[in-house]
mmCIF file of C-alpha atoms and ligand atoms in Angstrom:
data_model
loop_
_atom_site.group_PDB
_atom_site.id
_atom_site.type_symbol
_atom_site.label_atom_id
_atom_site.label_comp_id
_atom_site.label_asym_id
_atom_site.label_seq_id
_atom_site.Cartn_x
_atom_site.Cartn_y
_atom_site.Cartn_z
ATOM 1 C CA UNK I 1 -11.089 8.775 -22.752
ATOM 2 C CA UNK I 2 -11.780 5.891 -20.412
ATOM 3 C CA UNK I 3 -9.205 5.880 -17.480
ATOM 4 C CA UNK I 4 -9.455 1.944 -17.400
ATOM 5 C CA UNK I 5 -8.522 0.243 -20.739
ATOM 6 C CA UNK I 6 -10.721 -3.081 -21.544
ATOM 7 C CA UNK I 7 -7.622 -5.029 -23.058
ATOM 8 C CA UNK I 8 -7.894 -8.520 -22.083
ATOM 9 C CA UNK I 9 -5.519 -9.540 -19.098
ATOM 10 C CA UNK I 10 -2.589 -10.994 -21.029
ATOM 11 C CA UNK I 11 -0.832 -11.389 -17.779
ATOM 12 C CA UNK I 12 -3.082 -13.966 -16.343
ATOM 13 C CA UNK I 13 -2.322 -17.288 -16.661
ATOM 14 C CA UNK I 14 -2.544 -19.387 -13.178
ATOM 15 C CA UNK I 15 -5.748 -20.742 -12.302
ATOM 16 C CA UNK I 16 -7.689 -19.416 -9.382
ATOM 17 C CA UNK I 17 -6.671 -21.063 -6.157
ATOM 18 C CA UNK I 18 -7.104 -20.683 -2.544
ATOM 19 C CA UNK I 19 -4.926 -20.147 -0.055
ATOM 20 C CA UNK I 20 -4.984 -19.982 3.577
ATOM 21 C CA UNK I 21 -2.853 -17.136 4.971
ATOM 22 C CA UNK I 22 -3.621 -17.444 8.698
ATOM 23 C CA UNK I 23 -6.356 -18.084 11.161
ATOM 24 C CA UNK I 24 -9.639 -16.501 9.523
ATOM 25 C CA UNK I 25 -7.396 -14.719 6.370
ATOM 26 C CA UNK I 26 -8.122 -16.653 3.190
ATOM 27 C CA UNK I 27 -6.509 -15.810 -0.332
ATOM 28 C CA UNK I 28 -8.442 -16.639 -3.194
ATOM 29 C CA UNK I 29 -6.007 -16.230 -6.170
ATOM 30 C CA UNK I 30 -7.658 -14.549 -9.502
ATOM 31 C CA UNK I 31 -10.651 -14.844 -7.911
ATOM 32 C CA UNK I 32 -12.250 -11.510 -9.070
ATOM 33 C CA UNK I 33 -9.938 -11.748 -12.463
ATOM 34 C CA UNK I 34 -13.206 -12.467 -14.675
ATOM 35 C CA UNK I 35 -15.168 -9.567 -13.404
ATOM 36 C CA UNK I 36 -12.267 -7.147 -13.421
ATOM 37 C CA UNK I 37 -13.686 -5.157 -16.435
ATOM 38 C CA UNK I 38 -17.106 -4.606 -14.755
ATOM 39 C CA UNK I 39 -15.754 -3.808 -11.180
ATOM 40 C CA UNK I 40 -13.355 -0.880 -13.247
ATOM 41 C CA UNK I 41 -16.318 0.629 -14.850
ATOM 42 C CA UNK I 42 -18.194 0.996 -11.757
ATOM 43 C CA UNK I 43 -14.927 2.508 -10.346
ATOM 44 C CA UNK I 44 -14.840 4.828 -12.929
ATOM 45 C CA UNK I 45 -18.583 5.498 -12.325
ATOM 46 C CA UNK I 46 -18.170 5.878 -8.748
ATOM 47 C CA UNK I 47 -15.153 8.253 -8.963
ATOM 48 C CA UNK I 48 -16.722 10.677 -11.519
ATOM 49 C CA UNK I 49 -19.434 11.776 -8.766
ATOM 50 C CA UNK I 50 -16.598 11.416 -5.900
ATOM 51 C CA UNK I 51 -13.151 12.047 -6.977
ATOM 52 C CA UNK I 52 -10.163 10.352 -5.303
ATOM 53 C CA UNK I 53 -8.326 12.665 -2.918
ATOM 54 C CA UNK I 54 -5.597 11.828 -0.641
ATOM 55 C CA UNK I 55 -6.758 12.706 3.028
ATOM 56 C CA UNK I 56 -4.828 14.520 5.543
ATOM 57 C CA UNK I 57 -4.209 12.152 8.655
ATOM 58 C CA UNK I 58 -4.924 13.424 12.653
ATOM 59 C CA UNK I 59 -0.818 14.153 12.883
ATOM 60 C CA UNK I 60 -1.026 16.220 9.691
ATOM 61 C CA UNK I 61 0.382 13.837 6.966
ATOM 62 C CA UNK I 62 -1.109 13.927 3.702
ATOM 63 C CA UNK I 63 -1.801 9.944 2.813
ATOM 64 C CA UNK I 64 0.091 9.010 -0.495
ATOM 65 C CA UNK I 65 -3.030 6.740 -1.374
ATOM 66 C CA UNK I 66 -5.426 8.231 -2.921
ATOM 67 C CA UNK I 67 -8.680 7.569 -1.947
ATOM 68 C CA UNK I 68 -12.839 7.344 -2.604
ATOM 69 C CA UNK I 69 -15.600 5.181 -1.451
ATOM 70 C CA UNK I 70 -19.255 4.009 -2.141
ATOM 71 C CA UNK I 71 -21.890 2.730 -0.353
ATOM 72 C CA UNK I 72 -23.993 3.825 2.913
ATOM 73 C CA UNK I 73 -20.656 5.331 4.382
ATOM 74 C CA UNK I 74 -17.479 6.290 3.634
ATOM 75 C CA UNK I 75 -13.998 5.975 5.632
ATOM 76 C CA UNK I 76 -12.508 9.258 5.909
ATOM 77 C CA UNK I 77 -9.798 10.999 7.659
ATOM 78 C CA UNK I 78 -9.344 14.606 8.862
ATOM 79 C CA UNK I 79 -7.776 16.626 11.218
ATOM 80 C CA UNK I 80 -10.226 15.409 14.399
ATOM 81 C CA UNK I 81 -9.760 11.280 13.417
ATOM 82 C CA UNK I 82 -10.812 8.605 11.369
ATOM 83 C CA UNK I 83 -14.297 7.603 10.848
ATOM 84 C CA UNK I 84 -17.238 6.221 8.186
ATOM 85 C CA UNK I 85 -19.088 9.164 7.185
ATOM 86 C CA UNK I 86 -22.762 9.139 5.593
ATOM 87 C CA UNK I 87 -21.306 11.992 3.317
ATOM 88 C CA UNK I 88 -18.038 12.695 1.060
ATOM 89 C CA UNK I 89 -16.658 15.879 3.135
ATOM 90 C CA UNK I 90 -15.519 17.390 -0.187
ATOM 91 C CA UNK I 91 -19.074 17.351 -1.357
ATOM 92 C CA UNK I 92 -21.212 17.079 1.327
ATOM 93 C CA UNK I 93 -23.331 14.472 -0.822
ATOM 94 C CA UNK I 94 -23.877 10.970 0.011
ATOM 95 C CA UNK I 95 -21.267 8.782 -1.516
ATOM 96 C CA UNK I 96 -22.528 6.914 -4.764
ATOM 97 C CA UNK I 97 -24.474 3.886 -4.215
ATOM 98 C CA UNK I 98 -22.334 0.243 -3.996
ATOM 99 C CA UNK I 99 -22.532 -1.279 -7.642
ATOM 100 C CA UNK I 100 -24.524 -4.471 -7.446
ATOM 101 C CA UNK I 101 -20.904 -5.645 -9.420
ATOM 102 C CA UNK I 102 -19.032 -5.004 -6.237
ATOM 103 C CA UNK I 103 -21.322 -6.504 -3.729
ATOM 104 C CA UNK I 104 -21.926 -9.573 -6.039
ATOM 105 C CA UNK I 105 -18.117 -10.431 -5.646
ATOM 106 C CA UNK I 106 -17.514 -9.727 -2.027
ATOM 107 C CA UNK I 107 -20.505 -11.706 -1.081
ATOM 108 C CA UNK I 108 -19.578 -14.861 -3.263
ATOM 109 C CA UNK I 109 -15.996 -14.509 -2.098
ATOM 110 C CA UNK I 110 -16.796 -14.198 1.702
ATOM 111 C CA UNK I 111 -18.574 -16.938 1.140
ATOM 112 C CA UNK I 112 -15.655 -18.945 -0.659
ATOM 113 C CA UNK I 113 -13.509 -18.048 2.265
ATOM 114 C CA UNK I 114 -16.416 -19.471 4.702
ATOM 115 C CA UNK I 115 -17.867 -16.126 5.618
ATOM 116 C CA UNK I 116 -21.630 -16.950 4.485
ATOM 117 C CA UNK I 117 -24.284 -13.640 4.745
ATOM 118 C CA UNK I 118 -21.392 -11.220 4.301
ATOM 119 C CA UNK I 119 -23.825 -7.870 3.794
ATOM 120 C CA UNK I 120 -20.953 -4.711 2.942
ATOM 121 C CA UNK I 121 -22.208 -1.351 3.665
ATOM 122 C CA UNK I 122 -19.236 0.266 2.926
ATOM 123 C CA UNK I 123 -16.457 0.055 0.153
ATOM 124 C CA UNK I 124 -13.240 2.379 0.424
ATOM 125 C CA UNK I 125 -11.485 2.731 -3.036
ATOM 126 C CA UNK I 126 -7.833 2.858 -2.904
ATOM 127 C CA UNK I 127 -5.720 4.056 -5.792
ATOM 128 C CA UNK I 128 -2.059 3.323 -5.421
ATOM 129 C CA UNK I 129 0.574 5.590 -7.577
ATOM 130 C CA UNK I 130 3.899 4.549 -7.965
ATOM 131 C CA UNK I 131 5.626 5.273 -4.606
ATOM 132 C CA UNK I 132 2.365 5.084 -2.656
ATOM 133 C CA UNK I 133 2.431 3.111 0.345
ATOM 134 C CA UNK I 134 0.277 2.273 3.229
ATOM 135 C CA UNK I 135 1.684 1.856 6.890
ATOM 136 C CA UNK I 136 1.298 -0.788 9.254
ATOM 137 C CA UNK I 137 -2.181 -0.295 10.702
ATOM 138 C CA UNK I 138 -5.367 -1.770 12.163
ATOM 139 C CA UNK I 139 -8.527 -1.510 10.777
ATOM 140 C CA UNK I 140 -11.020 -0.608 13.862
ATOM 141 C CA UNK I 141 -13.089 1.937 12.839
ATOM 142 C CA UNK I 142 -16.481 -0.192 12.076
ATOM 143 C CA UNK I 143 -18.721 -1.033 14.578
ATOM 144 C CA UNK I 144 -18.979 -5.019 13.791
ATOM 145 C CA UNK I 145 -15.271 -6.745 13.852
ATOM 146 C CA UNK I 146 -17.516 -10.262 13.937
ATOM 147 C CA UNK I 147 -18.000 -9.574 10.169
ATOM 148 C CA UNK I 148 -14.563 -10.107 8.220
ATOM 149 C CA UNK I 149 -13.408 -7.287 5.573
ATOM 150 C CA UNK I 150 -12.954 -8.355 1.801
ATOM 151 C CA UNK I 151 -10.068 -6.816 -0.656
ATOM 152 C CA UNK I 152 -9.875 -6.789 -4.180
ATOM 153 C CA UNK I 153 -6.729 -6.252 -5.951
ATOM 154 C CA UNK I 154 -6.839 -4.603 -9.216
ATOM 155 C CA UNK I 155 -4.082 -3.494 -11.621
ATOM 156 C CA UNK I 156 -0.160 -3.048 -10.592
ATOM 157 C CA UNK I 157 1.107 -6.060 -8.315
ATOM 158 C CA UNK I 158 1.658 -4.629 -4.376
ATOM 159 C CA UNK I 159 3.614 -6.260 -1.406
ATOM 160 C CA UNK I 160 1.226 -6.897 0.709
ATOM 161 C CA UNK I 161 2.448 -6.774 4.539
ATOM 162 C CA UNK I 162 0.414 -9.083 7.096
ATOM 163 C CA UNK I 163 1.537 -9.043 10.431
ATOM 164 C CA UNK I 164 -0.075 -10.222 13.863
ATOM 165 C CA UNK I 165 -2.212 -8.702 16.641
ATOM 166 C CA UNK I 166 0.434 -6.722 18.034
ATOM 167 C CA UNK I 167 2.496 -4.165 15.731
ATOM 168 C CA UNK I 168 5.596 -5.579 16.596
ATOM 169 C CA UNK I 169 4.835 -9.191 15.698
ATOM 170 C CA UNK I 170 6.333 -10.886 12.583
ATOM 171 C CA UNK I 171 5.149 -10.017 9.468
ATOM 172 C CA UNK I 172 4.368 -12.129 6.147
ATOM 173 C CA UNK I 173 5.209 -10.587 2.681
ATOM 174 C CA UNK I 174 3.349 -11.942 0.241
ATOM 175 C CA UNK I 175 2.297 -10.270 -3.386
ATOM 176 C CA UNK I 176 -0.680 -9.196 -4.357
ATOM 177 C CA UNK I 177 -1.680 -9.271 -7.899
ATOM 178 C CA UNK I 178 -4.906 -8.142 -10.261
ATOM 179 C CA UNK I 179 -8.007 -10.052 -9.535
ATOM 180 C CA UNK I 180 -6.443 -11.801 -6.142
ATOM 181 C CA UNK I 181 -9.298 -11.444 -3.305
ATOM 182 C CA UNK I 182 -8.317 -11.507 0.237
ATOM 183 C CA UNK I 183 -10.965 -12.410 2.931
ATOM 184 C CA UNK I 184 -9.775 -11.243 6.494
ATOM 185 C CA UNK I 185 -12.299 -12.859 9.511
ATOM 186 C CA UNK I 186 -12.178 -14.272 12.565
ATOM 187 C CA UNK I 187 -8.640 -13.722 14.468
ATOM 188 C CA UNK I 188 -7.120 -12.055 11.553
ATOM 189 C CA UNK I 189 -9.846 -9.095 11.442
ATOM 190 C CA UNK I 190 -7.752 -6.889 13.806
ATOM 191 C CA UNK I 191 -4.189 -8.309 12.509
ATOM 192 C CA UNK I 192 -1.810 -5.272 11.609
ATOM 193 C CA UNK I 193 -0.990 -4.973 7.706
ATOM 194 C CA UNK I 194 -0.143 -2.477 5.134
ATOM 195 C CA UNK I 195 1.204 -2.536 1.591
ATOM 196 C CA UNK I 196 4.989 -1.368 0.642
ATOM 197 C CA UNK I 197 5.663 1.384 -1.554
ATOM 198 C CA UNK I 198 4.214 0.928 -5.310
ATOM 199 C CA UNK I 199 6.929 -0.014 -7.762
ATOM 200 C CA UNK I 200 6.535 2.000 -11.088
ATOM 201 C CA UNK I 201 5.519 -0.083 -14.364
ATOM 202 C CA UNK I 202 1.949 -0.010 -16.430
ATOM 203 C CA UNK I 203 -0.438 -2.843 -16.417
ATOM 204 C CA UNK I 204 -3.225 -3.474 -19.058
ATOM 205 C CA UNK I 205 -6.082 -2.981 -17.280
ATOM 206 C CA UNK I 206 -5.680 -0.027 -15.256
ATOM 207 C CA UNK I 207 -2.333 2.024 -16.559
ATOM 208 C CA UNK I 208 0.330 3.101 -13.776
ATOM 209 C CA UNK I 209 -1.776 2.425 -10.774
ATOM 210 C CA UNK I 210 -3.229 -0.284 -8.575
ATOM 211 C CA UNK I 211 -6.546 -0.203 -7.172
ATOM 212 C CA UNK I 212 -7.951 -1.957 -4.289
ATOM 213 C CA UNK I 213 -11.382 -2.302 -2.825
ATOM 214 C CA UNK I 214 -12.153 -2.852 0.559
ATOM 215 C CA UNK I 215 -15.734 -4.030 1.375
ATOM 216 C CA UNK I 216 -16.671 -3.399 5.094
ATOM 217 C CA UNK I 217 -19.795 -4.082 7.562
ATOM 218 C CA UNK I 218 -19.209 -0.596 8.757
ATOM 219 C CA UNK I 219 -22.173 0.605 10.181
HETATM 220 C C1 MD3 P 301 -5.843 -7.657 7.331
HETATM 221 N N1 MD3 P 301 -5.925 -1.411 2.466
HETATM 222 O O1 MD3 P 301 -8.059 0.297 3.092
HETATM 223 S S1 MD3 P 301 -6.158 -4.401 1.731
HETATM 224 C C2 MD3 P 301 -7.472 -0.332 3.961
HETATM 225 O O2 MD3 P 301 -4.460 -2.882 -0.736
HETATM 226 C C3 MD3 P 301 -6.430 -1.476 3.441
HETATM 227 O O3 MD3 P 301 -4.893 -1.308 -0.289
HETATM 228 C C4 MD3 P 301 -5.195 -2.400 1.759
HETATM 229 O O4 MD3 P 301 -5.499 -1.933 4.260
HETATM 230 C C5 MD3 P 301 -5.068 -1.860 0.116
HETATM 231 O O5 MD3 P 301 -7.624 -0.208 5.377
HETATM 232 C C6 MD3 P 301 -5.066 -3.904 2.126
HETATM 233 C C7 MD3 P 301 -6.136 -5.805 2.305
HETATM 234 C C8 MD3 P 301 -6.561 -5.829 4.114
HETATM 235 C C9 MD3 P 301 -8.071 -5.109 4.455
HETATM 236 C C10 MD3 P 301 -7.999 -5.250 5.431
HETATM 237 C C11 MD3 P 301 -7.869 -6.051 6.673
HETATM 238 C C12 MD3 P 301 -6.076 -6.659 4.739
HETATM 239 C C13 MD3 P 301 -6.285 -6.556 6.108
HETATM 240 C C14 MD3 P 301 -8.357 -6.039 7.643
HETATM 241 C C15 MD3 P 301 -7.476 -6.980 8.692
HETATM 242 C C16 MD3 P 301 -6.464 -7.606 8.461
HETATM 243 FE FE1 FE P 302 -6.186 -1.666 6.382
#
């Protein structure tokens, strides 16, 4: 049986819209909603090859978010640190290739947000089960901070935390829903951010979880 269902999204109502969150940070509400089924099918194919796993951080904590990757390299964590690795450490095989529908959505969203020529070579696939969270952090393992990061949210809504350039800056809270896309570039590229504890629920497209894709120019 397929992990994700193809029931149309009965909760989708509002028209797609464009909201500026900060300098270089643009929320494209609903931008990926009409591609959600194709994205989820591509995710199922990728995780059949590179299953979700919970990395252990250098500090010895097992992450509550389950992760996988596709593209030329994938984000990994282990006792030695965080890095992009061309091989999946659990199989020593290359990560699955970036599906065309991933590259297409990421490029179009970046262009819509003002970042032409975005060419992601890595996509981190995050799965949040109820109770999972991502503490406030910066994304600094990529080589080129001049390129944005594009994120796509699917399934259950999550409360996203968007801070400033230092950990103690005031944090903006917003709910990211199924089909929402955000481009984080310019001065927002190194902003602290995180995801609050996922509330339990069931979404018609994903079931009892949230999936987030983050597209990066990592290499
Ligand atoms: C703001 N993922 O994988 S996506 C991550 O929902 C990560 O799974 C979250 O943070 C998630 O590293 C948030 C939104 C996001 C991604 C990257 C950013 C926001 C960002 C980089 C800079 C500033
Ligand atoms: Fe992040």
